[in-house]
mmCIF file of C-alpha atoms in Angstrom:
data_model
loop_
_atom_site.group_PDB
_atom_site.id
_atom_site.type_symbol
_atom_site.label_atom_id
_atom_site.label_comp_id
_atom_site.label_asym_id
_atom_site.label_seq_id
_atom_site.Cartn_x
_atom_site.Cartn_y
_atom_site.Cartn_z
ATOM 1 C CA MET A 1 14.173 6.822 44.422
ATOM 2 C CA SER A 2 17.377 5.749 42.620
ATOM 3 C CA THR A 3 20.334 3.399 42.488
ATOM 4 C CA GLY A 4 23.751 3.773 41.546
ATOM 5 C CA ILE A 5 25.230 1.837 39.130
ATOM 6 C CA PRO A 6 27.897 1.210 39.535
ATOM 7 C CA SER A 7 28.977 2.459 43.116
ATOM 8 C CA PHE A 8 32.703 4.507 43.064
ATOM 9 C CA THR A 9 33.715 5.738 46.507
ATOM 10 C CA GLY A 10 36.425 6.882 48.138
ATOM 11 C CA ASP A 11 39.739 9.128 47.165
ATOM 12 C CA ALA A 12 41.562 8.591 43.494
ATOM 13 C CA SER A 13 45.337 8.959 43.125
ATOM 14 C CA PRO A 14 46.556 12.318 43.166
ATOM 15 C CA PHE A 15 47.223 13.739 39.819
ATOM 16 C CA GLY A 16 50.775 12.065 38.986
ATOM 17 C CA GLY A 17 51.147 13.937 35.642
ATOM 18 C CA GLY A 18 50.082 12.854 32.008
ATOM 19 C CA ASP A 19 46.819 12.145 30.980
ATOM 20 C CA PRO A 20 44.290 13.245 33.970
ATOM 21 C CA TYR A 21 41.637 11.106 32.404
ATOM 22 C CA ALA A 22 43.730 7.871 32.288
ATOM 23 C CA ASP A 23 42.513 6.756 36.037
ATOM 24 C CA TYR A 24 39.117 8.450 35.568
ATOM 25 C CA ARG A 25 36.210 6.024 36.684
ATOM 26 C CA THR A 26 33.172 5.635 34.859
ATOM 27 C CA ALA A 27 30.800 3.289 33.423
ATOM 28 C CA ASP A 28 28.097 2.896 31.010
ATOM 29 C CA PHE A 29 24.921 3.769 32.118
ATOM 30 C CA PRO A 30 21.481 2.661 30.952
ATOM 31 C CA PHE A 31 19.757 6.240 30.670
ATOM 32 C CA THR A 32 22.174 8.157 28.561
ATOM 33 C CA GLN A 33 20.069 7.563 25.303
ATOM 34 C CA TYR A 34 17.755 9.894 26.502
ATOM 35 C CA ALA A 35 18.100 13.873 26.366
ATOM 36 C CA ASP A 36 20.204 15.866 28.665
ATOM 37 C CA LEU A 37 17.423 18.138 30.497
ATOM 38 C CA ALA A 38 20.155 20.105 31.972
ATOM 39 C CA ASP A 39 21.589 21.309 28.604
ATOM 40 C CA ARG A 40 22.269 24.802 27.999
ATOM 41 C CA ARG A 41 20.904 24.550 24.517
ATOM 42 C CA LEU A 42 17.834 24.145 25.790
ATOM 43 C CA GLY A 43 17.905 27.118 28.449
ATOM 44 C CA ALA A 44 19.261 25.094 31.499
ATOM 45 C CA GLY A 45 20.998 27.144 33.955
ATOM 46 C CA VAL A 46 22.221 27.031 37.670
ATOM 47 C CA VAL A 47 20.231 29.800 39.191
ATOM 48 C CA ALA A 48 21.572 30.127 42.895
ATOM 49 C CA ALA A 49 23.952 28.362 44.921
ATOM 50 C CA ASN A 50 25.269 28.785 48.871
ATOM 51 C CA ASP A 51 28.456 28.831 47.982
ATOM 52 C CA GLU A 52 30.984 29.153 45.064
ATOM 53 C CA PHE A 53 33.979 29.975 46.793
ATOM 54 C CA PHE A 54 36.621 28.151 44.468
ATOM 55 C CA ALA A 55 34.864 27.446 41.330
ATOM 56 C CA GLU A 56 31.528 28.845 39.699
ATOM 57 C CA ARG A 57 28.343 27.128 39.823
ATOM 58 C CA GLU A 58 27.661 28.052 36.130
ATOM 59 C CA ASN A 59 30.418 24.902 35.215
ATOM 60 C CA LEU A 60 28.027 22.496 36.183
ATOM 61 C CA LEU A 61 26.169 22.814 32.901
ATOM 62 C CA LYS A 62 29.378 23.167 30.484
ATOM 63 C CA PRO A 63 28.540 20.987 27.778
ATOM 64 C CA GLU A 64 32.180 19.861 27.237
ATOM 65 C CA PRO A 65 33.987 17.307 29.556
ATOM 66 C CA ALA A 66 35.726 19.105 32.258
ATOM 67 C CA GLU A 67 39.527 20.275 31.973
ATOM 68 C CA PHE A 68 42.229 20.169 34.141
ATOM 69 C CA ASP A 69 44.855 22.528 34.645
ATOM 70 C CA PRO A 70 47.696 21.808 37.578
ATOM 71 C CA GLU A 71 49.287 25.086 37.180
ATOM 72 C CA HIS A 72 46.088 27.212 37.323
ATOM 73 C CA PHE A 73 45.775 29.012 40.705
ATOM 74 C CA GLY A 74 44.144 32.265 41.664
ATOM 75 C CA HIS A 75 44.110 34.565 44.459
ATOM 76 C CA LYS A 76 41.406 32.104 46.425
ATOM 77 C CA GLY A 77 43.732 29.090 45.390
ATOM 78 C CA LYS A 78 43.176 26.098 43.164
ATOM 79 C CA ILE A 79 40.990 27.238 40.155
ATOM 80 C CA MET A 80 38.690 23.769 39.406
ATOM 81 C CA ASP A 81 36.554 23.333 36.184
ATOM 82 C CA GLY A 82 33.545 22.654 37.950
ATOM 83 C CA TRP A 83 31.814 23.905 41.059
ATOM 84 C CA GLU A 84 33.746 23.883 44.173
ATOM 85 C CA THR A 85 32.762 25.251 47.727
ATOM 86 C CA ARG A 86 34.848 26.286 50.640
ATOM 87 C CA ARG A 87 35.765 23.733 53.609
ATOM 88 C CA ARG A 88 33.007 23.734 56.096
ATOM 89 C CA ARG A 89 33.878 23.967 59.810
ATOM 90 C CA GLY A 90 32.242 23.604 62.881
ATOM 91 C CA VAL A 91 30.955 26.223 65.513
ATOM 92 C CA SER A 92 33.977 25.818 67.885
ATOM 93 C CA ALA A 93 37.120 24.614 68.864
ATOM 94 C CA GLN A 94 35.596 22.195 70.915
ATOM 95 C CA GLN A 95 33.314 21.528 67.800
ATOM 96 C CA PRO A 96 35.424 21.631 64.831
ATOM 97 C CA HIS A 97 33.649 19.279 62.416
ATOM 98 C CA PRO A 98 30.405 19.912 60.304
ATOM 99 C CA THR A 99 27.051 18.603 61.446
ATOM 100 C CA GLN A 100 25.709 15.488 60.244
ATOM 101 C CA ASP A 101 22.970 18.033 58.479
ATOM 102 C CA ASP A 102 26.065 20.404 57.270
ATOM 103 C CA HIS A 103 25.359 20.941 53.465
ATOM 104 C CA ASP A 104 26.185 22.881 50.193
ATOM 105 C CA TRP A 105 23.285 23.500 47.398
ATOM 106 C CA ALA A 106 22.814 24.640 43.803
ATOM 107 C CA LEU A 107 19.530 25.067 42.019
ATOM 108 C CA VAL A 108 19.419 24.129 38.404
ATOM 109 C CA ARG A 109 16.751 25.147 36.292
ATOM 110 C CA LEU A 110 15.920 22.075 33.408
ATOM 111 C CA GLY A 111 16.126 23.397 30.136
ATOM 112 C CA ALA A 112 13.011 21.992 29.379
ATOM 113 C CA PRO A 113 10.548 20.302 31.695
ATOM 114 C CA GLY A 114 10.521 16.682 31.693
ATOM 115 C CA VAL A 115 10.337 12.808 33.386
ATOM 116 C CA VAL A 116 14.016 12.401 35.167
ATOM 117 C CA ARG A 117 15.647 8.843 34.287
ATOM 118 C CA GLY A 118 18.862 9.285 35.022
ATOM 119 C CA ILE A 119 21.373 11.612 37.186
ATOM 120 C CA VAL A 120 25.528 11.611 36.414
ATOM 121 C CA VAL A 121 27.163 13.630 39.320
ATOM 122 C CA ASP A 122 30.563 13.907 37.511
ATOM 123 C CA THR A 123 33.549 14.471 40.053
ATOM 124 C CA ALA A 124 36.073 14.417 37.749
ATOM 125 C CA HIS A 125 39.604 15.765 38.517
ATOM 126 C CA PHE A 126 38.510 16.458 42.484
ATOM 127 C CA ARG A 127 40.218 13.481 43.606
ATOM 128 C CA GLY A 128 40.220 14.750 47.328
ATOM 129 C CA ASN A 129 38.015 17.611 47.559
ATOM 130 C CA TYR A 130 34.984 15.803 46.291
ATOM 131 C CA PRO A 131 32.250 15.721 48.339
ATOM 132 C CA GLN A 132 31.524 13.088 50.898
ATOM 133 C CA ALA A 133 27.963 12.142 49.598
ATOM 134 C CA VAL A 134 25.637 13.615 47.461
ATOM 135 C CA SER A 135 21.671 14.210 47.158
ATOM 136 C CA VAL A 136 19.216 15.368 44.473
ATOM 137 C CA GLU A 137 15.811 16.822 44.713
ATOM 138 C CA ALA A 138 13.143 17.901 42.544
ATOM 139 C CA THR A 139 10.078 20.181 42.090
ATOM 140 C CA SER A 140 7.993 21.506 39.750
ATOM 141 C CA VAL A 141 6.965 25.217 39.710
ATOM 142 C CA ALA A 142 5.245 26.991 36.896
ATOM 143 C CA GLY A 143 6.648 30.301 35.289
ATOM 144 C CA SER A 144 10.009 31.731 36.028
ATOM 145 C CA PRO A 145 10.306 31.685 40.121
ATOM 146 C CA SER A 146 13.490 33.452 41.420
ATOM 147 C CA PRO A 147 15.630 31.420 43.760
ATOM 148 C CA GLU A 148 14.213 32.722 46.917
ATOM 149 C CA GLU A 149 10.503 31.385 45.388
ATOM 150 C CA LEU A 150 12.245 27.774 44.975
ATOM 151 C CA LEU A 151 13.536 27.811 48.548
ATOM 152 C CA ALA A 152 10.100 29.206 50.059
ATOM 153 C CA ASP A 153 8.377 26.666 52.571
ATOM 154 C CA ASP A 154 5.515 25.860 50.900
ATOM 155 C CA VAL A 155 7.663 24.270 47.998
ATOM 156 C CA LYS A 156 7.264 20.878 47.931
ATOM 157 C CA TRP A 157 10.620 18.761 46.940
ATOM 158 C CA THR A 158 10.687 15.128 45.871
ATOM 159 C CA THR A 159 13.639 12.707 46.523
ATOM 160 C CA LEU A 160 15.427 11.647 43.119
ATOM 161 C CA VAL A 161 18.724 10.662 44.740
ATOM 162 C CA PRO A 162 18.655 9.816 48.331
ATOM 163 C CA ARG A 163 21.814 10.976 50.173
ATOM 164 C CA THR A 164 24.540 8.548 48.846
ATOM 165 C CA ALA A 165 28.450 8.181 49.261
ATOM 166 C CA VAL A 166 30.258 8.902 45.812
ATOM 167 C CA GLY A 167 33.995 8.595 44.991
ATOM 168 C CA GLY A 168 36.132 11.428 43.587
ATOM 169 C CA HIS A 169 37.420 11.927 40.330
ATOM 170 C CA ALA A 170 34.347 9.311 38.850
ATOM 171 C CA ALA A 171 31.148 9.385 37.071
ATOM 172 C CA ASN A 172 28.572 8.810 39.648
ATOM 173 C CA GLY A 173 25.200 7.626 38.016
ATOM 174 C CA PHE A 174 21.797 7.176 39.386
ATOM 175 C CA VAL A 175 18.942 5.769 37.623
ATOM 176 C CA VAL A 176 15.712 7.502 38.803
ATOM 177 C CA ASP A 177 12.095 6.073 38.740
ATOM 178 C CA VAL A 178 9.993 8.852 39.781
ATOM 179 C CA GLU A 179 7.155 9.495 37.206
ATOM 180 C CA GLN A 180 6.628 12.782 37.639
ATOM 181 C CA ARG A 181 7.337 16.292 35.679
ATOM 182 C CA PHE A 182 9.969 18.592 37.059
ATOM 183 C CA THR A 183 11.075 21.891 36.265
ATOM 184 C CA HIS A 184 13.874 22.560 38.966
ATOM 185 C CA LEU A 185 16.609 20.066 40.616
ATOM 186 C CA ARG A 186 18.193 20.975 44.203
ATOM 187 C CA VAL A 187 21.827 19.539 44.212
ATOM 188 C CA ASN A 188 23.342 18.838 47.542
ATOM 189 C CA GLN A 189 27.103 17.792 48.450
ATOM 190 C CA HIS A 190 27.593 16.521 51.710
ATOM 191 C CA PRO A 191 29.168 18.477 53.807
ATOM 192 C CA ASP A 192 31.031 20.327 51.160
ATOM 193 C CA GLY A 193 33.328 19.521 48.091
ATOM 194 C CA GLY A 194 33.364 20.016 44.458
ATOM 195 C CA ILE A 195 31.705 18.641 41.837
ATOM 196 C CA ALA A 196 32.724 19.169 37.857
ATOM 197 C CA ARG A 197 29.346 18.421 35.668
ATOM 198 C CA LEU A 198 25.814 17.696 36.132
ATOM 199 C CA ARG A 199 24.139 15.478 33.710
ATOM 200 C CA VAL A 200 19.943 14.971 33.762
ATOM 201 C CA TYR A 201 18.657 12.419 31.550
ATOM 202 C CA GLY A 202 15.134 12.212 30.825
ATOM 203 C CA GLU A 203 12.003 12.778 28.401
ATOM 204 C CA VAL A 204 11.077 16.292 27.671
ATOM 205 C CA ALA A 205 7.043 16.585 28.824
ATOM 206 C CA PRO A 206 5.765 19.831 27.307
ATOM 207 C CA ASP A 207 3.120 21.856 28.434
ATOM 208 C CA PRO A 208 0.073 20.879 25.765
ATOM 209 C CA ARG A 209 -1.333 24.274 26.612
ATOM 210 C CA TRP A 210 1.605 26.142 24.986
ATOM 211 C CA LEU A 211 1.838 24.228 21.774
ATOM 212 C CA ALA A 212 -1.943 24.780 21.496
ATOM 213 C CA VAL A 213 -1.416 28.465 21.740
ATOM 214 C CA LEU A 214 1.773 27.874 19.152
ATOM 215 C CA GLY A 215 -0.685 26.329 16.745
ATOM 216 C CA THR A 216 2.044 25.536 14.129
ATOM 217 C CA PHE A 217 5.413 24.488 15.578
ATOM 218 C CA ASP A 218 8.232 22.088 14.966
ATOM 219 C CA LEU A 219 6.760 18.560 15.865
ATOM 220 C CA ALA A 220 10.065 16.663 16.539
ATOM 221 C CA ALA A 221 12.125 19.738 18.451
ATOM 222 C CA LEU A 222 13.657 18.258 21.616
ATOM 223 C CA GLU A 223 12.081 21.091 23.359
ATOM 224 C CA ASN A 224 8.896 20.385 22.001
ATOM 225 C CA GLY A 225 8.806 16.925 23.435
ATOM 226 C CA GLY A 226 10.396 14.741 20.365
ATOM 227 C CA GLN A 227 13.224 12.320 20.617
ATOM 228 C CA VAL A 228 15.408 10.276 19.009
ATOM 229 C CA GLU A 229 14.794 6.550 19.161
ATOM 230 C CA ASP A 230 17.280 5.156 17.493
ATOM 231 C CA ALA A 231 20.138 5.775 14.510
ATOM 232 C CA SER A 232 22.117 3.535 12.615
ATOM 233 C CA ASP A 233 25.477 5.085 13.559
ATOM 234 C CA ARG A 234 26.639 7.740 16.168
ATOM 235 C CA PHE A 235 30.293 7.582 15.455
ATOM 236 C CA TYR A 236 31.145 11.061 15.433
ATOM 237 C CA SER A 237 27.997 12.548 17.062
ATOM 238 C CA PRO A 238 24.658 12.144 18.806
ATOM 239 C CA ALA A 239 21.500 11.812 16.520
ATOM 240 C CA THR A 240 19.789 13.883 19.277
ATOM 241 C CA ASN A 241 21.740 16.979 18.050
ATOM 242 C CA THR A 242 19.500 17.118 14.941
ATOM 243 C CA ILE A 243 16.368 18.241 16.938
ATOM 244 C CA GLN A 244 18.425 20.939 19.287
ATOM 245 C CA PRO A 245 17.433 24.500 19.196
ATOM 246 C CA GLY A 246 18.757 26.809 16.840
ATOM 247 C CA ARG A 247 20.975 26.495 14.176
ATOM 248 C CA SER A 248 24.136 24.287 13.883
ATOM 249 C CA ARG A 249 27.301 26.485 14.792
ATOM 250 C CA LYS A 250 30.122 23.910 13.975
ATOM 251 C CA MET A 251 30.362 20.428 12.077
ATOM 252 C CA ASP A 252 29.947 18.375 15.425
ATOM 253 C CA ASP A 253 26.931 20.156 16.600
ATOM 254 C CA GLY A 254 24.772 17.920 14.118
ATOM 255 C CA TRP A 255 24.917 14.112 13.364
ATOM 256 C CA GLU A 256 27.550 12.776 11.523
ATOM 257 C CA THR A 257 28.075 9.342 10.474
ATOM 258 C CA ARG A 258 31.191 7.200 9.615
ATOM 259 C CA ARG A 259 32.386 6.292 5.999
ATOM 260 C CA ARG A 260 30.147 3.229 4.711
ATOM 261 C CA ARG A 261 32.007 0.806 2.902
ATOM 262 C CA ASP A 262 29.148 -1.341 1.911
ATOM 263 C CA LYS A 263 25.903 -0.491 -0.273
ATOM 264 C CA GLY A 264 23.698 0.461 2.864
ATOM 265 C CA ASN A 265 22.631 3.818 3.901
ATOM 266 C CA ASP A 266 22.551 5.311 7.298
ATOM 267 C CA TRP A 267 19.063 6.591 9.253
ATOM 268 C CA ILE A 268 17.539 7.982 12.296
ATOM 269 C CA ARG A 269 14.085 7.148 13.847
ATOM 270 C CA TYR A 270 12.389 9.809 15.467
ATOM 271 C CA GLN A 271 8.885 9.758 18.185
ATOM 272 C CA LEU A 272 7.145 12.853 17.533
ATOM 273 C CA VAL A 273 5.499 14.985 20.713
ATOM 274 C CA ALA A 274 2.317 13.087 19.448
ATOM 275 C CA GLU A 275 0.374 11.867 16.679
ATOM 276 C CA SER A 276 0.393 14.873 14.304
ATOM 277 C CA GLU A 277 -0.014 16.595 10.769
ATOM 278 C CA ILE A 278 3.318 17.303 9.244
ATOM 279 C CA ARG A 279 3.169 20.089 6.552
ATOM 280 C CA ALA A 280 6.478 21.361 5.874
ATOM 281 C CA VAL A 281 10.149 20.196 6.369
ATOM 282 C CA GLU A 282 13.483 21.410 6.698
ATOM 283 C CA ILE A 283 16.664 19.365 6.418
ATOM 284 C CA ASP A 284 19.853 21.353 6.930
ATOM 285 C CA THR A 285 23.491 20.549 6.334
ATOM 286 C CA ALA A 286 25.166 23.419 7.892
ATOM 287 C CA TYR A 287 28.754 23.277 8.369
ATOM 288 C CA LEU A 288 28.751 19.563 6.954
ATOM 289 C CA LYS A 289 30.727 20.234 3.627
ATOM 290 C CA GLY A 290 32.643 17.642 2.518
ATOM 291 C CA ASN A 291 30.866 15.229 4.779
ATOM 292 C CA SER A 292 27.126 16.159 4.234
ATOM 293 C CA ALA A 293 24.511 13.434 3.001
ATOM 294 C CA GLY A 294 24.315 13.010 -0.504
ATOM 295 C CA TRP A 295 20.240 12.323 -0.772
ATOM 296 C CA ALA A 296 17.948 12.150 2.246
ATOM 297 C CA ALA A 297 14.077 10.307 2.111
ATOM 298 C CA LEU A 298 11.601 10.884 4.971
ATOM 299 C CA SER A 299 8.963 8.305 5.691
ATOM 300 C CA VAL A 300 6.147 8.320 8.197
ATOM 301 C CA ALA A 301 4.483 5.755 10.546
ATOM 302 C CA ALA A 302 1.714 5.493 13.384
ATOM 303 C CA GLU A 303 2.464 5.046 17.018
ATOM 304 C CA GLY A 304 3.888 1.435 17.505
ATOM 305 C CA SER A 305 3.614 0.793 14.028
ATOM 306 C CA GLU A 306 6.368 -0.229 11.385
ATOM 307 C CA ASP A 307 4.562 0.566 8.406
ATOM 308 C CA TRP A 308 6.639 3.228 7.037
ATOM 309 C CA THR A 309 4.539 5.639 4.646
ATOM 310 C CA GLU A 310 7.180 7.692 2.406
ATOM 311 C CA ILE A 311 6.387 11.177 2.285
ATOM 312 C CA LEU A 312 9.622 13.013 0.506
ATOM 313 C CA PRO A 313 11.241 10.917 -1.999
ATOM 314 C CA ARG A 314 15.036 10.612 -2.227
ATOM 315 C CA THR A 315 16.018 14.056 -2.933
ATOM 316 C CA ARG A 316 19.397 15.566 -3.422
ATOM 317 C CA LEU A 317 20.919 17.683 -0.520
ATOM 318 C CA GLN A 318 23.473 20.383 -0.823
ATOM 319 C CA PRO A 319 26.521 20.707 1.631
ATOM 320 C CA ASP A 320 26.233 23.690 3.890
ATOM 321 C CA THR A 321 22.552 24.141 2.994
ATOM 322 C CA ASN A 322 19.225 24.444 4.552
ATOM 323 C CA HIS A 323 16.869 22.861 2.198
ATOM 324 C CA ARG A 324 12.833 23.354 2.736
ATOM 325 C CA PHE A 325 9.712 21.149 1.444
ATOM 326 C CA VAL A 326 6.164 22.259 1.606
ATOM 327 C CA LEU A 327 4.189 18.867 1.611
ATOM 328 C CA ASP A 328 1.323 18.686 -1.086
ATOM 329 C CA THR A 329 -0.752 16.726 1.444
ATOM 330 C CA PRO A 330 -0.323 16.505 5.011
ATOM 331 C CA ALA A 331 1.184 13.732 6.446
ATOM 332 C CA VAL A 332 -0.142 12.111 9.321
ATOM 333 C CA GLY A 333 1.784 10.046 12.375
ATOM 334 C CA SER A 334 3.585 10.057 15.311
ATOM 335 C CA ARG A 335 7.020 8.704 14.238
ATOM 336 C CA ILE A 336 9.168 10.070 11.744
ATOM 337 C CA ARG A 337 12.527 7.758 9.791
ATOM 338 C CA ILE A 338 14.898 9.742 7.582
ATOM 339 C CA ASP A 339 17.405 7.796 5.784
ATOM 340 C CA ILE A 340 20.271 9.479 4.433
ATOM 341 C CA TYR A 341 22.155 8.228 1.108
ATOM 342 C CA PRO A 342 25.007 6.799 1.484
ATOM 343 C CA ASP A 343 26.424 8.182 4.799
ATOM 344 C CA GLY A 344 27.366 11.521 6.207
ATOM 345 C CA GLY A 345 25.261 13.548 7.995
ATOM 346 C CA ILE A 346 22.602 16.655 8.450
ATOM 347 C CA SER A 347 22.600 19.066 11.369
ATOM 348 C CA ARG A 348 18.953 19.490 11.886
ATOM 349 C CA LEU A 349 15.804 18.187 10.837
ATOM 350 C CA ARG A 350 12.609 20.485 11.460
ATOM 351 C CA LEU A 351 9.132 19.020 11.177
ATOM 352 C CA PHE A 352 6.432 21.741 10.898
ATOM 353 C CA GLY A 353 2.754 21.239 11.774
ATOM 354 C CA SER A 354 -0.132 20.768 14.520
ATOM 355 C CA LEU A 355 -1.047 17.924 16.618
ATOM 356 C CA THR A 356 -3.882 16.240 15.387
ATOM 357 C CA GLU A 357 -7.527 15.960 17.801
ATOM 358 C CA SER A 358 -6.526 12.579 19.325
ATOM 359 C CA GLY A 359 -2.420 13.675 19.625
ATOM 360 C CA ALA A 360 -3.533 16.597 21.390
ATOM 361 C CA ALA A 361 -6.222 14.751 23.945
ATOM 362 C CA ARG A 362 -3.306 12.076 24.533
ATOM 363 C CA LEU A 363 -0.649 14.700 25.189
ATOM 364 C CA THR A 364 -3.044 16.575 27.724
ATOM 365 C CA ALA A 365 -4.027 13.075 29.333
ATOM 366 C CA ARG A 366 -0.210 12.699 29.744
ATOM 367 C CA HIS A 367 0.537 15.915 31.251
ATOM 368 C CA GLN A 368 -2.058 15.364 34.010
ATOM 369 C CA GLU A 369 -0.731 12.073 34.962
ATOM 370 C CA LEU A 370 2.781 13.597 35.368
ATOM 371 C CA GLY A 371 1.433 16.065 37.700
ATOM 372 C CA GLY A 372 1.526 19.018 35.094
#
């Protein structure tokens, strides 16, 4: 189940010109430190929707904030940067209104299976055409099911967000406390309307059988269950970018800190998928040219420990370069800290190795606890 924090309801004022976000309603949510499991970079997608008459379902997962162009019209009407369905009607002149059960839906494949900690249903720019209420359900289906298979009668759906009134032109946030592993969501809007963006924050819960078959893999990668614990600075871009899939393709696709004016340094702490043996490291500064970190060092620690052991001494980094290091001795631990000197940024951190026997056992037990 979930609760909205805070609760937004009702129409927003009609757009009056100027900055369309000037009257946007939003708040700080307690779950945004987690990764977005519906990130397209992880492989997420909107696989089906019952209606997308005014605006395509795929817009839901665009990474950037929704844009608004008051002059953008098409043959079907106003074109919105979101998912928008047509207006629902009743069955006759005597019953012109939709029933209580009438609603529109979209099926979302998460980019990585995981435990959902919070959801944001963003109705930005949908001021008088947003849904009256939303609800979100989740399921776990192995493999790559088709929309028809997901909608089959034998698929069990778990409610993450019960039917809840929402507001227009607002970030509607919901805390989720269901301790299960899910692969797909069903987003419902009651009875119709538009949603600009969907964000699904949570923890990746990888399949231990898949990782075992891989043998050596990236132990810090978001898609394999790695996560950022904390970072000294997130001024220009989030630290989670450093463990996203693939190479960085532009400067803000990495992690960059503000300019330091003291004698300190910046850092990121990571939680690996489980206790592991690290045998090789990549530190990439792609697209960071005049603002890459000058030097970097790596340290490892055990689960819950603050006793850090250096595994890569302070080493000079080059701008816009992928640096590779083979460790003389495998480093064992479940937490990693990268320190950069004095500031700047890196685009990616890769830690190649494999799970220890105890790490694999713990991951398998956790997978079973989550219903995997």
